[in-house]
CSV table of C-alpha atoms in Angstrom, one decimal:
chain,number,residue,atom,x,y,z
A,26,MET,CA,-5.7,-9.2,14.0
A,27,PRO,CA,-5.5,-6.4,16.6
A,28,SER,CA,-9.1,-4.9,17.1
A,29,ASP,CA,-8.4,-1.7,15.2
A,30,ILE,CA,-6.6,-2.5,12.4
A,31,GLY,CA,-9.0,-5.5,11.5
A,32,GLU,CA,-12.3,-3.4,11.7
A,33,SER,CA,-10.7,-0.6,9.7
A,34,TRP,CA,-9.5,-2.9,6.9
A,35,GLN,CA,-12.8,-5.2,7.1
A,36,ARG,CA,-14.6,-2.0,6.3
A,37,VAL,CA,-12.6,-1.0,3.3
A,38,VAL,CA,-12.9,-4.9,1.8
A,39,SER,CA,-16.5,-4.8,2.7
A,40,TRP,CA,-17.0,-1.7,0.6
A,41,LEU,CA,-15.4,-2.9,-2.5
A,42,ARG,CA,-16.8,-6.4,-2.3
A,43,GLU,CA,-19.9,-4.5,-2.6
A,44,TYR,CA,-19.9,-1.4,-4.6
A,45,ALA,CA,-16.7,-2.4,-6.7
A,46,PRO,CA,-16.0,-6.1,-6.9
A,47,VAL,CA,-13.4,-6.4,-9.3
A,48,SER,CA,-11.0,-4.2,-7.2
A,49,HIS,CA,-12.2,-6.5,-4.4
A,50,ARG,CA,-10.8,-9.6,-6.9
A,51,ALA,CA,-7.3,-7.6,-7.1
A,52,LEU,CA,-7.1,-8.3,-3.3
A,53,GLY,CA,-4.3,-10.2,-2.8
A,54,ASP,CA,-4.2,-13.9,-0.7
A,55,ALA,CA,-3.6,-13.6,2.4
A,56,ALA,CA,0.7,-13.8,3.2
A,57,SER,CA,1.7,-16.6,5.5
A,58,GLU,CA,4.0,-16.2,8.9
A,59,GLU,CA,6.8,-17.5,7.0
A,60,GLU,CA,6.4,-15.1,4.0
A,61,ILE,CA,6.0,-12.1,6.2
A,62,ALA,CA,9.8,-13.7,8.2
A,63,ALA,CA,11.0,-13.9,5.1
A,64,GLY,CA,10.5,-10.5,4.0
A,65,GLU,CA,11.5,-9.0,7.5
A,66,LYS,CA,14.5,-10.7,7.0
A,67,LYS,CA,15.2,-9.4,3.6
A,68,ILE,CA,14.4,-5.9,4.7
A,69,GLY,CA,16.4,-6.3,8.3
A,70,VAL,CA,13.5,-5.1,10.0
A,71,ARG,CA,10.4,-6.7,12.1
A,72,PHE,CA,7.4,-5.2,10.5
A,73,PRO,CA,4.6,-3.4,13.2
A,74,GLU,CA,2.2,-5.6,14.2
A,75,ASP,CA,-0.5,-3.4,12.1
A,76,LEU,CA,1.4,-4.3,8.9
A,77,ARG,CA,2.1,-8.1,10.0
A,78,ALA,CA,-1.8,-8.6,10.9
A,79,TYR,CA,-3.2,-6.8,7.5
A,80,LEU,CA,-0.9,-8.9,5.6
A,81,LYS,CA,-2.3,-12.1,7.3
A,82,VAL,CA,-5.5,-10.7,5.4
A,83,ASN,CA,-4.5,-9.7,2.2
A,84,ASN,CA,-1.0,-9.6,0.9
A,85,GLY,CA,-1.2,-6.2,-1.3
A,86,THR,CA,-2.8,-6.3,-4.6
A,87,VAL,CA,-2.2,-8.9,-7.5
A,88,THR,CA,0.6,-7.9,-9.8
A,89,ARG,CA,1.4,-8.4,-13.1
A,90,LEU,CA,4.9,-8.9,-15.3
A,91,ASP,CA,6.4,-6.5,-16.9
A,92,GLY,CA,7.7,-8.1,-20.2
A,93,SER,CA,10.0,-5.2,-21.1
A,94,ASN,CA,12.1,-5.1,-18.0
A,95,GLY,CA,10.9,-8.4,-16.1
A,96,LEU,CA,9.3,-6.1,-13.1
A,97,THR,CA,5.9,-6.4,-11.5
A,98,GLY,CA,3.3,-3.8,-10.9
A,99,SER,CA,0.3,-3.2,-9.8
A,100,CYS,CA,-2.7,-4.0,-12.1
A,101,PRO,CA,-5.6,-1.2,-13.2
A,102,GLU,CA,-8.1,-3.2,-10.5
A,103,GLY,CA,-6.2,-2.9,-7.7
A,104,GLU,CA,-5.5,0.3,-8.0
A,105,PHE,CA,-8.1,1.8,-5.8
A,106,LEU,CA,-6.5,4.4,-3.3
A,107,VAL,CA,-6.7,7.7,-4.5
A,108,GLY,CA,-4.6,8.6,-7.3
A,109,GLY,CA,-4.8,5.3,-8.3
A,110,TRP,CA,-2.3,4.1,-6.1
A,111,ALA,CA,-2.1,0.5,-5.1
A,112,LEU,CA,-1.6,-1.8,-1.6
A,113,LEU,CA,1.8,-3.1,-2.3
A,114,PRO,CA,2.9,-7.1,-1.7
A,115,LEU,CA,5.6,-8.3,0.3
A,116,SER,CA,7.3,-8.7,-3.3
A,117,SER,CA,6.9,-4.9,-3.9
A,118,ILE,CA,7.7,-4.1,-0.5
A,119,GLU,CA,10.7,-5.8,-0.1
A,120,ARG,CA,12.1,-4.3,-4.0
A,121,LEU,CA,11.0,-0.7,-3.1
A,122,HIS,CA,12.7,-0.8,0.4
A,123,HIS,CA,15.6,-1.8,-1.0
A,124,GLN,CA,15.2,0.8,-4.2
A,125,MET,CA,14.7,3.3,-1.5
A,126,MET,CA,17.7,2.6,0.8
A,127,PRO,CA,20.5,4.9,0.3
A,128,GLY,CA,23.7,3.6,-1.4
A,129,PRO,CA,27.3,4.3,-0.2
A,130,SER,CA,28.0,7.9,-1.9
A,131,GLU,CA,24.1,8.8,-1.2
A,132,ASP,CA,22.7,10.9,1.8
A,133,GLU,CA,21.8,8.7,4.7
A,134,GLY,CA,19.3,11.1,6.0
A,135,TYR,CA,16.8,10.6,2.8
A,136,TRP,CA,15.6,6.9,3.9
A,137,ARG,CA,15.9,5.3,6.9
A,138,LYS,CA,15.8,1.1,7.1
A,139,GLU,CA,12.4,1.3,9.7
A,140,TRP,CA,10.5,2.7,7.0
A,141,ILE,CA,8.4,0.2,5.2
A,142,PRO,CA,6.9,1.0,1.8
A,143,PHE,CA,3.3,-0.4,1.8
A,144,ALA,CA,1.5,1.5,-1.4
A,145,ALA,CA,2.6,3.5,-4.1
A,146,GLU,CA,1.6,4.9,-7.4
A,147,SER,CA,1.1,2.7,-10.2
A,148,TYR,CA,4.2,0.7,-11.6
A,149,ALA,CA,3.6,2.0,-14.9
A,150,CYS,CA,4.4,5.7,-13.2
A,151,GLY,CA,7.4,4.7,-11.8
A,152,GLU,CA,6.3,4.1,-7.8
A,153,MET,CA,7.7,7.8,-7.3
A,154,TYR,CA,5.0,8.6,-5.0
A,155,GLY,CA,3.6,6.1,-1.8
A,156,PHE,CA,3.2,5.5,2.0
A,157,PHE,CA,5.3,3.8,4.4
A,158,ILE,CA,4.8,2.6,8.1
A,159,ASP,CA,7.5,3.7,10.5
A,160,ALA,CA,8.5,0.1,12.6
A,161,GLU,CA,9.8,1.8,15.4
A,162,THR,CA,6.5,4.3,15.9
A,163,GLY,CA,4.0,2.6,13.4
A,164,SER,CA,3.1,6.0,12.1
A,165,VAL,CA,2.1,6.7,8.4
A,166,GLY,CA,4.5,8.8,6.4
A,167,GLN,CA,4.4,9.6,2.8
A,168,TRP,CA,7.2,9.8,0.1
A,169,SER,CA,7.2,11.9,-3.4
A,170,ASP,CA,9.8,12.2,-6.2
A,171,GLY,CA,12.8,11.1,-4.1
A,172,ASP,CA,12.1,13.3,-0.7
A,173,VAL,CA,9.9,12.5,2.3
A,174,GLU,CA,7.4,15.3,2.5
A,175,THR,CA,5.1,14.0,5.2
A,176,MET,CA,6.4,12.4,8.5
A,177,ASP,CA,3.3,10.9,10.3
A,178,LEU,CA,0.4,11.7,8.5
A,179,PHE,CA,-1.7,9.1,10.1
A,180,PRO,CA,-0.5,7.9,13.9
A,181,ASP,CA,-1.5,4.3,12.2
A,182,LEU,CA,-2.3,2.0,9.5
A,183,SER,CA,-5.9,1.9,10.8
A,184,GLU,CA,-6.4,5.4,11.0
A,185,PHE,CA,-4.6,5.5,7.2
A,186,PHE,CA,-7.6,2.3,6.2
A,187,ALA,CA,-10.0,4.6,7.7
A,188,SER,CA,-9.3,7.4,5.5
A,189,VAL,CA,-9.3,5.1,2.6
A,190,LEU,CA,-12.6,3.8,3.5
A,191,GLU,CA,-13.5,7.3,3.2
A,192,ASP,CA,-12.1,8.2,0.0
A,193,LEU,CA,-13.8,5.3,-1.1
A,194,GLU,CA,-17.4,6.3,0.3
A,195,ARG,CA,-17.2,10.2,-1.6
A,196,ILE,CA,-17.1,7.9,-5.2
A,197,LEU,CA,-20.6,7.5,-4.3
A,198,GLY,CA,-21.2,11.0,-2.9
A,199,PRO,CA,-22.7,13.8,-4.7
A,200,GLU,CA,-19.4,15.8,-4.6
A,201,GLU,CA,-16.8,15.5,-7.5
A,202,THR,CA,-13.7,12.9,-6.3
A,203,SER,CA,-10.7,11.8,-8.8
A,204,GLN,CA,-12.2,8.6,-8.9
A,205,ARG,CA,-15.5,6.4,-10.3
A,206,ILE,CA,-17.0,3.1,-10.2
A,207,GLN,CA,-16.4,1.5,-13.8
A,208,ASP,CA,-17.1,-1.9,-14.8
A,209,GLY,CA,-17.3,-3.0,-11.2
A,210,SER,CA,-13.9,-1.5,-10.9
A,211,VAL,CA,-12.6,1.8,-9.0
A,212,THR,CA,-10.8,3.8,-11.8
A,213,LEU,CA,-9.2,7.6,-12.5
A,214,PRO,CA,-11.9,9.5,-14.7
């Protein structure tokens, strides 16, 4: 794993292990090189090295099956990003990327093939908001409600995870946050 991304992600993992062990257990197992290559083939884009390195440690967070429609979504214990968002496993990355790609009659400027979603609000909310990594630049952007609102929000995935750690550390501090720890899990109040 490249050192910056490895160190940045390991700090998040260590924090979860110590302060939110239930959320820590919701981290997915490592994805294999073969699984990552299969995901890249389905999407048609090689993932940036930072994303590949992260997925080789944790393949997003665990998912649950929605019996009403057969789709999988994040489980509440894995929704530890601000706003109750979750890191996506490869299967959700593939599905969401496919959903975001414009159809034949849609504006092609909305979503680019090189944008790989890796975190989103919970499935129960419709995954209308999330973060993507640009496979060409490695920078992290954010989409919402059908529009890409922010490009280059973070220069890379390492900086994104550093921001996640800052958000998690605020939970333990004196200032008001939108999250708290309850029964070993990071939750929204």
